[in-house]
């Protein structure tokens, strides 16, 4: 409704508080891949609210944070000479990675419509990318929810410009056999993108986790989202490329800005989530992140054991902290999600403690006994 004279600050804020109370309380949400932001993330975010990395020459301090965050991830993913950029999250990163792969294909004078092979479990952002970029999406079969390299090799042809693999799948928390798929990509000289939006900030902190990073020859790009397991504020994504010149493929001229080219999808870009990511990673350090991630994995195992003890079996044993169970009635007030296969899915982010898990299991037991 139009409001000609404006309202007092307290009135507007009280209204906002009331509206915010209608959102689901985090303590009942078991379905979100976005961890609650760490307190230092919130403070850092508010310090950098007016910054715009779309015109980095005006925010040279903030721009150094972007470079430091990228460098931190290149170190974590074992390729210090690679390049990268900050995005708004997994969707933008996936679109940009595929934009590079399809453009490379067209520039190499293969004028036929390119195709991209994705696992059946791929996030729906790849369908968005296919619509935007006009490539054909080929879906590879999976073995126990992991991409099957044999089927991928059957799907490859001369117009295949990219293989997408997932490290920490949205629905079942599985990691594709990245080394096998990277070998295939290398053999056929195809771009290989690893979607580690969720798993990229889990797997490096686990002992004996499946490999997915730049230490594998043939991996061309990796995306990871600090706004998921990185406990940063939304929107915060990172896209990394093995070769710096991948940037050039996407560059356009920006004649009147402080920097003369841009390879990002968005123009105006918030510096606040970059500061937030920087703050969490530097505050916790590798050891602090490892402690939190290992606790999440322990809680995932605990959840699975406690549910199986009341007769509700796991759908799979996950590689990361996503627990899936055979269908059962969901008690109030818990919010879970369902996979396309009908299983019940929970993401065990840091705020899902053993006490919360116990409450859920007790409520499920009561409801399913009735
Ligand atoms: N890649 C993977 C493997 C993902 O799981 C997701 C998002 C993306 C890419 C896309 O990332 P952005 O959403 O950051 O662009 N996975 C979650 C999902 O769609 C996102 C999410 C988070 C959904 C919290 C709901 C929610 O409450 O399930």
XYZ file of N, CA and C in Angstrom, residues 49-273:
675
model
N 28.980 -3.536 4.091
C 27.705 -3.454 3.356
C 27.713 -2.555 2.119
N 28.318 -1.356 2.143
C 28.212 -0.517 0.943
C 29.187 -0.880 -0.175
N 30.021 -1.890 -0.002
C 31.076 -2.121 -0.997
C 30.543 -2.838 -2.236
N 31.104 -2.469 -3.390
C 30.673 -3.012 -4.677
C 31.891 -3.480 -5.472
N 32.044 -4.795 -5.578
C 33.203 -5.325 -6.310
C 33.014 -5.273 -7.823
N 31.863 -4.780 -8.261
C 31.646 -4.549 -9.696
C 32.520 -3.406 -10.197
N 32.987 -2.561 -9.285
C 33.877 -1.449 -9.646
C 35.056 -1.484 -8.667
N 35.912 -2.516 -8.803
C 36.906 -2.810 -7.766
C 37.922 -1.700 -7.501
N 38.121 -0.823 -8.508
C 39.085 0.268 -8.310
C 38.636 1.216 -7.203
N 37.342 1.279 -6.958
C 36.828 2.155 -5.890
C 36.912 1.470 -4.531
N 37.084 0.145 -4.551
C 37.099 -0.623 -3.292
C 38.342 -1.519 -3.290
N 39.491 -0.848 -3.336
C 40.728 -1.617 -3.502
C 41.021 -2.510 -2.304
N 40.596 -2.049 -1.125
C 40.779 -2.872 0.078
C 39.949 -4.142 -0.042
N 38.668 -3.975 -0.345
C 37.762 -5.135 -0.448
C 38.236 -6.086 -1.542
N 38.744 -5.504 -2.648
C 39.225 -6.358 -3.752
C 40.383 -7.253 -3.298
N 41.206 -6.771 -2.351
C 42.303 -7.637 -1.877
C 41.738 -8.824 -1.084
N 40.581 -8.586 -0.424
C 39.958 -9.710 0.309
C 39.516 -10.795 -0.670
N 38.957 -10.362 -1.823
C 38.516 -11.346 -2.837
C 39.718 -12.189 -3.266
N 40.845 -11.501 -3.528
C 42.051 -12.223 -3.968
C 42.510 -13.188 -2.872
N 42.415 -12.757 -1.614
C 42.877 -13.639 -0.519
C 41.972 -14.849 -0.334
N 40.662 -14.631 -0.495
C 39.720 -15.760 -0.363
C 39.993 -16.776 -1.477
N 40.180 -16.276 -2.696
C 40.448 -17.179 -3.822
C 41.742 -17.959 -3.572
N 42.749 -17.243 -3.097
C 44.033 -17.892 -2.841
C 43.893 -18.978 -1.756
N 43.070 -18.707 -0.739
C 42.835 -19.687 0.340
C 42.252 -20.978 -0.256
N 41.295 -20.801 -1.172
C 40.659 -21.989 -1.759
C 41.598 -22.708 -2.736
N 42.431 -21.932 -3.448
C 43.369 -22.586 -4.378
C 44.341 -23.463 -3.587
N 44.727 -22.969 -2.435
C 45.597 -23.730 -1.546
C 44.894 -25.007 -1.077
N 43.649 -24.841 -0.644
C 42.868 -25.983 -0.143
C 42.674 -27.036 -1.230
N 42.488 -26.568 -2.482
C 42.217 -27.493 -3.592
C 43.472 -27.817 -4.406
N 44.639 -27.445 -3.843
C 45.919 -27.907 -4.362
C 46.282 -27.457 -5.767
N 46.153 -26.165 -6.029
C 46.634 -25.644 -7.310
C 46.845 -24.146 -7.178
N 48.011 -23.754 -6.641
C 48.209 -22.344 -6.325
C 48.260 -21.459 -7.575
N 48.590 -21.996 -8.765
C 48.670 -21.097 -9.943
C 47.346 -20.961 -10.673
N 46.309 -21.589 -10.201
C 45.021 -21.480 -10.893
C 44.403 -20.110 -10.617
N 43.265 -19.840 -11.233
C 42.596 -18.551 -11.024
C 41.199 -18.772 -10.478
N 40.507 -17.662 -10.183
C 39.158 -17.837 -9.679
C 38.429 -16.535 -9.502
N 37.167 -16.643 -9.135
C 36.387 -15.443 -8.851
C 35.301 -15.783 -7.848
N 34.764 -14.735 -7.238
C 33.679 -14.909 -6.270
C 32.356 -14.740 -7.016
N 31.404 -15.590 -6.687
C 30.088 -15.537 -7.338
C 29.005 -15.434 -6.268
N 27.761 -15.504 -6.718
C 26.648 -15.448 -5.753
C 26.276 -16.835 -5.237
N 26.948 -17.882 -5.722
C 26.626 -19.230 -5.235
C 26.756 -20.257 -6.341
N 26.350 -21.483 -6.034
C 26.550 -22.619 -6.935
C 25.905 -22.427 -8.302
N 24.728 -21.824 -8.341
C 24.039 -21.672 -9.626
C 24.865 -20.798 -10.562
N 25.280 -19.635 -10.068
C 26.081 -18.741 -10.921
C 27.408 -19.404 -11.299
N 28.052 -20.075 -10.344
C 29.332 -20.722 -10.650
C 29.156 -21.780 -11.737
N 28.096 -22.586 -11.612
C 27.878 -23.640 -12.613
C 27.595 -23.031 -13.984
N 26.802 -21.970 -14.022
C 26.497 -21.321 -15.303
C 27.791 -20.764 -15.917
N 28.628 -20.136 -15.109
C 29.867 -19.552 -15.634
C 30.840 -20.627 -16.119
N 30.942 -21.733 -15.373
C 31.846 -22.809 -15.802
C 31.393 -23.350 -17.153
N 30.081 -23.528 -17.305
C 29.576 -24.068 -18.567
C 29.620 -23.032 -19.683
N 29.571 -21.768 -19.298
C 29.720 -20.710 -20.288
C 31.125 -20.792 -20.892
N 32.125 -21.040 -20.056
C 33.503 -21.189 -20.546
C 33.600 -22.412 -21.461
N 33.063 -23.541 -20.976
C 33.192 -24.786 -21.744
C 32.509 -24.677 -23.104
N 31.312 -24.090 -23.141
C 30.602 -24.024 -24.421
C 31.266 -23.008 -25.350
N 31.767 -21.911 -24.803
C 32.425 -20.890 -25.629
C 33.733 -21.420 -26.215
N 34.448 -22.174 -25.396
C 35.698 -22.798 -25.875
C 35.385 -23.705 -27.065
N 34.303 -24.443 -26.959
C 33.864 -25.365 -28.012
C 33.563 -24.582 -29.288
N 32.828 -23.475 -29.149
C 32.461 -22.692 -30.330
C 33.685 -22.006 -30.945
N 34.596 -21.528 -30.064
C 35.793 -20.850 -30.571
C 36.707 -21.816 -31.320
N 36.619 -23.106 -30.937
C 37.472 -24.076 -31.632
C 36.821 -24.513 -32.952
N 35.865 -23.679 -33.391
C 35.214 -23.824 -34.706
C 34.398 -25.108 -34.846
N 34.003 -25.678 -33.691
C 33.069 -26.803 -33.778
C 31.686 -26.176 -33.720
N 31.144 -25.862 -34.862
C 29.936 -25.049 -34.864
C 28.662 -25.799 -34.522
N 28.762 -27.110 -34.384
C 27.559 -27.877 -34.052
C 27.152 -27.581 -32.610
N 25.913 -27.854 -32.292
C 25.420 -27.601 -30.932
C 26.180 -28.474 -29.936
N 26.812 -27.861 -28.928
C 27.562 -28.678 -27.967
C 26.638 -29.445 -27.018
N 27.172 -30.513 -26.438
C 26.425 -31.191 -25.370
C 27.290 -31.296 -24.125
N 26.608 -31.428 -22.990
C 27.270 -31.512 -21.674
C 26.719 -32.739 -20.961
N 27.615 -33.549 -20.387
C 27.161 -34.761 -19.685
C 27.134 -34.492 -18.185
N 25.986 -34.728 -17.574
C 25.855 -34.515 -16.116
C 25.369 -35.811 -15.465
N 25.649 -36.010 -14.179
C 25.097 -37.189 -13.506
C 23.602 -36.990 -13.238
N 22.876 -38.094 -13.085
C 21.434 -38.000 -12.844
C 21.146 -37.158 -11.603
N 22.087 -37.132 -10.663
C 21.856 -36.412 -9.404
C 22.208 -34.921 -9.489
N 22.616 -34.454 -10.682
C 23.090 -33.058 -10.779
C 22.026 -32.070 -10.303
N 22.478 -30.991 -9.728
C 21.578 -29.943 -9.247
C 20.845 -29.297 -10.422
N 19.643 -28.777 -10.168
C 18.839 -28.228 -11.274
C 19.457 -26.977 -11.912
N 20.510 -26.436 -11.311
C 21.156 -25.268 -11.927
C 21.727 -25.625 -13.313
N 22.032 -26.909 -13.540
C 22.574 -27.278 -14.864
C 21.493 -27.208 -15.943
N 20.248 -27.433 -15.525
C 19.168 -27.278 -16.492
C 18.995 -25.798 -16.843
N 19.156 -24.942 -15.821
C 19.095 -23.492 -16.096
C 20.211 -23.108 -17.070
N 21.418 -23.649 -16.811
C 22.564 -23.334 -17.673
C 22.283 -23.787 -19.106
N 21.683 -24.981 -19.259
C 21.394 -25.513 -20.600
C 20.423 -24.596 -21.334
N 19.421 -24.113 -20.616
C 18.447 -23.222 -21.268
C 19.096 -21.903 -21.680
N 19.939 -21.376 -20.800
C 20.568 -20.087 -21.097
C 21.596 -20.192 -22.220
N 22.391 -21.276 -22.177
C 23.535 -21.366 -23.095
C 23.231 -22.198 -24.342
N 22.090 -22.878 -24.323
C 21.637 -23.585 -25.527
C 22.312 -24.917 -25.799
N 23.029 -25.485 -24.819
C 23.639 -26.801 -25.079
C 22.641 -27.922 -24.772
N 22.972 -29.117 -25.286
C 22.130 -30.293 -24.997
C 22.624 -30.917 -23.691
N 21.698 -31.263 -22.823
C 22.063 -31.867 -21.540
C 21.939 -33.388 -21.677
N 23.018 -34.114 -21.451
C 22.956 -35.589 -21.512
C 23.122 -36.123 -20.092
N 22.183 -36.931 -19.663
C 22.184 -37.389 -18.272
C 22.765 -38.796 -18.176
N 23.841 -38.930 -17.402
C 24.490 -40.243 -17.252
C 23.862 -41.007 -16.083
N 23.803 -42.305 -16.256
C 23.277 -43.186 -15.197
C 24.192 -43.172 -13.980
N 23.676 -43.666 -12.870
C 24.487 -43.718 -11.649
C 24.490 -45.129 -11.082
N 25.555 -45.453 -10.369
C 25.659 -46.697 -9.601
C 25.699 -46.254 -8.152
N 24.803 -46.740 -7.315
C 24.665 -46.264 -5.929
C 24.842 -44.738 -5.819
N 24.053 -44.059 -6.619
C 23.994 -42.584 -6.598
C 25.314 -41.915 -6.962
N 26.202 -42.625 -7.657
C 27.437 -41.998 -8.155
C 27.497 -42.195 -9.661
N 27.954 -41.146 -10.371
C 28.014 -41.160 -11.833
C 28.787 -42.385 -12.344
N 28.232 -43.048 -13.348
C 28.843 -44.270 -13.868
C 29.764 -43.934 -15.064
N 31.106 -44.046 -14.888
C 32.024 -43.659 -15.967
C 31.793 -44.438 -17.263
N 31.340 -45.683 -17.149
C 31.109 -46.473 -18.378
C 30.019 -45.852 -19.226
N 28.947 -45.425 -18.546
C 27.868 -44.802 -19.309
C 28.311 -43.451 -19.866
N 29.134 -42.725 -19.097
C 29.648 -41.430 -19.586
C 30.427 -41.660 -20.876
N 31.258 -42.694 -20.875
C 32.074 -42.912 -22.065
C 31.197 -43.274 -23.268
N 30.060 -43.909 -23.019
C 29.126 -44.195 -24.144
C 28.467 -42.908 -24.649
N 28.275 -41.940 -23.756
C 27.561 -40.705 -24.138
C 28.452 -39.678 -24.854
N 29.792 -39.820 -24.696
C 30.705 -38.830 -25.283
C 30.705 -38.930 -26.819
N 30.597 -37.764 -27.469
C 30.844 -37.729 -28.916
C 31.622 -36.454 -29.253
N 31.772 -36.147 -30.525
C 32.619 -35.007 -30.931
C 32.077 -33.672 -30.452
N 30.798 -33.611 -30.164
C 30.196 -32.338 -29.729
C 30.123 -32.220 -28.206
N 30.708 -33.188 -27.489
C 30.697 -33.094 -26.013
C 31.750 -32.077 -25.593
N 31.314 -31.016 -24.911
C 32.290 -29.982 -24.524
C 32.595 -30.024 -23.028
N 31.816 -30.752 -22.253
C 32.068 -30.742 -20.801
C 31.459 -31.965 -20.122
N 32.186 -32.480 -19.127
C 31.617 -33.482 -18.217
C 31.498 -32.787 -16.866
N 30.319 -32.892 -16.265
C 30.108 -32.325 -14.925
C 30.114 -33.468 -13.924
N 30.851 -33.308 -12.820
C 30.811 -34.297 -11.750
C 30.450 -33.577 -10.459
N 29.908 -34.326 -9.501
C 29.470 -33.688 -8.257
C 30.235 -34.280 -7.076
N 30.765 -33.384 -6.234
C 31.453 -33.827 -5.011
C 30.596 -33.376 -3.832
N 29.694 -34.255 -3.422
C 28.734 -33.937 -2.355
C 27.399 -33.590 -2.989
N 26.655 -34.633 -3.419
C 25.432 -34.360 -4.184
C 24.327 -33.821 -3.287
N 23.476 -32.999 -3.901
C 22.420 -32.299 -3.162
C 21.520 -33.287 -2.426
N 21.107 -34.350 -3.120
C 20.091 -35.221 -2.523
C 20.662 -36.297 -1.601
N 21.766 -36.952 -2.024
C 22.249 -38.092 -1.233
C 23.639 -37.889 -0.624
N 24.257 -36.737 -0.885
C 25.562 -36.465 -0.271
C 26.660 -37.401 -0.753
N 26.620 -37.748 -2.052
C 27.618 -38.678 -2.586
C 28.658 -37.944 -3.436
N 29.813 -38.592 -3.593
C 30.877 -38.011 -4.419
C 31.079 -38.908 -5.641
N 31.017 -38.318 -6.835
C 31.240 -39.085 -8.068
C 32.700 -39.548 -8.133
N 32.985 -40.608 -8.914
C 34.399 -41.050 -9.067
C 35.177 -40.063 -9.936
N 35.558 -38.932 -9.358
C 36.175 -37.830 -10.114
C 37.461 -38.275 -10.844
N 38.386 -39.052 -10.206
C 39.606 -39.440 -10.937
C 39.300 -40.202 -12.232
N 38.329 -41.118 -12.205
C 37.990 -41.889 -13.410
C 37.396 -40.980 -14.478
N 36.536 -40.064 -14.046
C 35.878 -39.171 -14.999
C 36.875 -38.164 -15.575
N 37.826 -37.733 -14.747
C 38.845 -36.784 -15.211
C 39.743 -37.464 -16.246
N 40.023 -38.753 -16.036
C 40.849 -39.487 -17.006
C 40.132 -39.539 -18.357
N 38.817 -39.781 -18.312
C 38.025 -39.801 -19.553
C 38.054 -38.446 -20.240
N 37.887 -37.387 -19.427
C 37.862 -36.030 -19.973
C 39.198 -35.708 -20.647
N 40.276 -36.131 -20.011
C 41.611 -35.864 -20.557
C 41.810 -36.602 -21.882
N 41.400 -37.858 -21.850
C 41.555 -38.679 -23.062
C 40.834 -38.036 -24.258
N 39.643 -37.490 -24.010
C 38.855 -36.904 -25.112
C 39.030 -35.391 -25.233
N 39.947 -34.823 -24.430
C 40.197 -33.364 -24.431
C 38.929 -32.561 -24.190
N 38.247 -32.937 -23.115
C 36.982 -32.276 -22.761
C 37.176 -31.560 -21.419
N 36.515 -30.434 -21.252
C 36.504 -29.662 -20.003
C 35.809 -30.508 -18.912
N 36.367 -30.520 -17.706
C 35.696 -31.244 -16.611
C 35.439 -30.292 -15.449
N 34.169 -30.121 -15.120
C 33.788 -29.220 -14.018
C 33.343 -30.055 -12.816
N 33.872 -29.708 -11.635
C 33.458 -30.399 -10.402
C 32.542 -29.471 -9.601
N 31.303 -29.895 -9.401
C 30.382 -29.120 -8.571
C 30.575 -29.576 -7.119
N 31.414 -28.806 -6.408
C 31.664 -29.102 -4.985
C 31.026 -28.005 -4.136
N 29.856 -27.514 -4.618
C 29.175 -26.412 -3.924
C 29.025 -26.744 -2.441
N 28.622 -27.971 -2.149
C 28.468 -28.378 -0.746
C 29.723 -29.080 -0.231
N 30.201 -30.079 -0.976
C 31.293 -30.931 -0.476
C 32.657 -30.262 -0.423
N 32.811 -29.143 -1.141
C 34.121 -28.491 -1.191
C 34.596 -27.958 0.146
N 33.658 -27.718 1.059
C 34.072 -27.292 2.398
C 33.795 -28.381 3.435
N 33.721 -29.626 2.957
C 33.573 -30.779 3.855
C 34.735 -31.756 3.613
N 34.862 -32.193 2.345
C 35.804 -33.275 2.020
C 37.252 -32.979 2.407
N 37.765 -31.723 2.226
C 39.173 -31.507 2.574
C 39.460 -31.683 4.072
N 38.413 -31.730 4.892
C 38.619 -31.830 6.338
C 38.366 -33.241 6.873
N 38.095 -34.183 5.969
C 37.820 -35.556 6.409
C 38.997 -36.466 6.079
N 39.214 -37.446 6.976
C 40.274 -38.422 6.682
C 39.710 -39.432 5.687
N 40.510 -39.816 4.741
C 40.131 -40.823 3.739
C 38.886 -40.460 2.934
N 38.737 -39.166 2.632
C 37.602 -38.753 1.803
C 37.945 -38.994 0.338
N 36.914 -39.226 -0.508
C 37.197 -39.376 -1.939
C 37.836 -38.109 -2.503
N 38.722 -38.262 -3.499
C 39.426 -37.099 -4.066
C 38.558 -36.405 -5.117
N 38.725 -35.092 -5.228
C 37.910 -34.350 -6.200
C 38.615 -33.092 -6.711
N 39.830 -32.755 -6.211
C 40.352 -31.405 -6.449
C 41.369 -31.340 -7.598
N 42.114 -30.193 -7.681
C 43.042 -29.972 -8.799
C 44.255 -30.902 -8.761
N 44.436 -31.656 -7.678
C 45.539 -32.619 -7.676
C 45.254 -33.728 -8.689
N 44.021 -33.797 -9.160
C 43.668 -34.785 -10.190
C 43.841 -34.123 -11.558
N 44.708 -34.708 -12.369
C 44.955 -34.188 -13.707
C 43.642 -34.292 -14.493
N 43.288 -33.236 -15.197
C 42.054 -33.306 -15.993
C 40.909 -32.510 -15.388
N 41.012 -32.137 -14.100
C 39.966 -31.289 -13.493
C 40.198 -29.854 -13.991
N 39.190 -29.272 -14.672
C 39.363 -27.926 -15.251
C 38.859 -26.828 -14.313
N 37.730 -27.080 -13.648
C 37.186 -26.051 -12.756
C 36.468 -26.708 -11.578
N 36.376 -25.945 -10.483
C 35.700 -26.442 -9.262
C 34.879 -25.285 -8.704
N 33.657 -25.564 -8.269
C 32.938 -24.522 -7.523
C 32.676 -24.986 -6.104
N 32.634 -24.025 -5.197
C 32.385 -24.303 -3.770
C 31.645 -23.098 -3.194
N 30.720 -23.361 -2.270
C 29.910 -22.266 -1.717
C 30.188 -22.015 -0.230
N 30.866 -20.899 0.094
C 31.022 -20.560 1.510
C 29.679 -20.340 2.217
N 28.606 -20.009 1.475
C 27.321 -19.820 2.182
C 26.631 -21.142 2.526
N 27.267 -22.249 2.184
C 26.738 -23.548 2.629
C 27.546 -23.950 3.874
N 28.507 -24.885 3.727
C 29.231 -25.338 4.932
C 30.295 -24.348 5.422
N 30.485 -23.240 4.692
C 31.485 -22.247 5.113
C 30.972 -21.279 6.169
N 29.662 -21.400 6.515
C 29.076 -20.563 7.576
C 29.210 -19.078 7.282
N 29.307 -18.738 5.995
C 29.376 -17.336 5.588
C 27.954 -16.827 5.376
N 27.842 -15.536 5.068
C 26.515 -14.990 4.779
C 26.175 -15.231 3.303
N 24.900 -15.214 2.989
C 24.404 -15.369 1.618
C 24.486 -13.987 0.942
N 24.913 -13.849 -0.306
C 25.299 -14.883 -1.270
C 26.820 -15.001 -1.395
N 27.310 -16.228 -1.249
C 28.757 -16.394 -1.314
C 29.145 -17.695 -2.001
N 29.652 -17.574 -3.222
C 30.135 -18.731 -3.974
C 31.539 -18.445 -4.496
N 32.250 -19.519 -4.839
C 33.602 -19.367 -5.392
C 33.711 -20.294 -6.604
N 34.273 -19.759 -7.697
C 34.542 -20.593 -8.875
C 36.029 -20.512 -9.174
N 36.667 -21.677 -9.308
C 38.116 -21.731 -9.540
C 38.401 -22.432 -10.863
N 39.383 -21.894 -11.596
C 39.765 -22.485 -12.885
C 41.220 -22.888 -12.843
N 41.544 -24.035 -13.444
C 42.948 -24.452 -13.486
C 43.791 -23.473 -14.327
N 43.200 -22.951 -15.410
C 43.982 -22.068 -16.286
C 43.462 -20.644 -16.219
N 44.381 -19.708 -15.943
C 44.010 -18.299 -15.814
C 43.315 -17.771 -17.067
N 43.706 -18.288 -18.259
C 43.146 -17.701 -19.482
C 41.678 -18.055 -19.698
N 41.134 -18.920 -18.861
C 39.693 -19.169 -18.946
C 38.925 -17.864 -18.737
N 39.518 -16.977 -17.922
C 38.881 -15.675 -17.679
C 38.680 -14.912 -18.984
N 39.754 -14.937 -19.831
C 39.725 -14.136 -21.059
C 38.534 -14.515 -21.933
N 38.183 -15.800 -21.888
C 37.074 -16.270 -22.724
C 35.779 -15.535 -22.381
N 35.639 -15.167 -21.104
C 34.390 -14.537 -20.674
C 34.464 -13.008 -20.637
N 35.652 -12.444 -20.829
C 35.833 -11.003 -20.612
C 35.072 -10.131 -21.596
N 34.491 -9.082 -21.080
C 33.917 -8.026 -21.935
C 34.547 -6.697 -21.495
N 34.532 -5.714 -22.398
C 35.094 -4.397 -22.060
C 34.125 -3.613 -21.178
N 34.685 -2.880 -20.244
C 33.867 -2.034 -19.354
C 34.484 -0.626 -19.406
N 34.290 0.070 -20.518
C 35.090 1.259 -20.830
C 35.145 2.324 -19.734
N 34.082 2.539 -18.995
C 34.082 3.674 -18.076
C 34.301 3.284 -16.612
N 34.625 2.018 -16.339
C 34.840 1.615 -14.939
C 36.322 1.703 -14.574
N 36.585 1.515 -13.263
C 37.966 1.609 -12.790
C 38.797 0.431 -13.285
N 38.120 -0.685 -13.645
C 38.834 -1.821 -14.228
C 38.259 -2.003 -15.629
N 39.111 -2.253 -16.625
C 38.665 -2.125 -18.018
C 37.987 -3.356 -18.612
N 38.045 -4.488 -17.896
C 37.334 -5.672 -18.391
C 36.606 -6.344 -17.226
N 35.604 -7.139 -17.582
C 34.885 -7.906 -16.551
C 34.554 -9.276 -17.109
N 34.770 -10.309 -16.283
C 34.410 -11.658 -16.739
C 33.303 -12.244 -15.860
N 32.777 -11.420 -14.930
C 31.715 -11.907 -14.034
C 30.361 -11.875 -14.732
N 29.439 -12.660 -14.255
C 28.092 -12.666 -14.832
C 27.329 -11.420 -14.377
N 27.506 -11.063 -13.102
C 26.772 -9.909 -12.572
C 27.646 -8.662 -12.673
N 27.010 -7.488 -12.672
C 27.739 -6.227 -12.683
C 28.056 -5.813 -11.252
N 27.102 -5.182 -10.599
C 27.271 -4.802 -9.200
C 27.369 -6.086 -8.368
N 28.435 -6.200 -7.578
C 28.645 -7.440 -6.792
C 28.957 -7.071 -5.354
N 28.266 -7.691 -4.391
C 28.484 -7.302 -2.990
C 29.848 -7.736 -2.453
N 30.535 -6.803 -1.779
C 31.794 -7.159 -1.121
C 31.537 -7.757 0.259
N 30.331 -7.501 0.804
C 30.048 -7.927 2.183
C 30.203 -9.446 2.402
N 29.637 -10.295 1.533
C 29.822 -11.738 1.770
C 31.263 -12.204 1.575
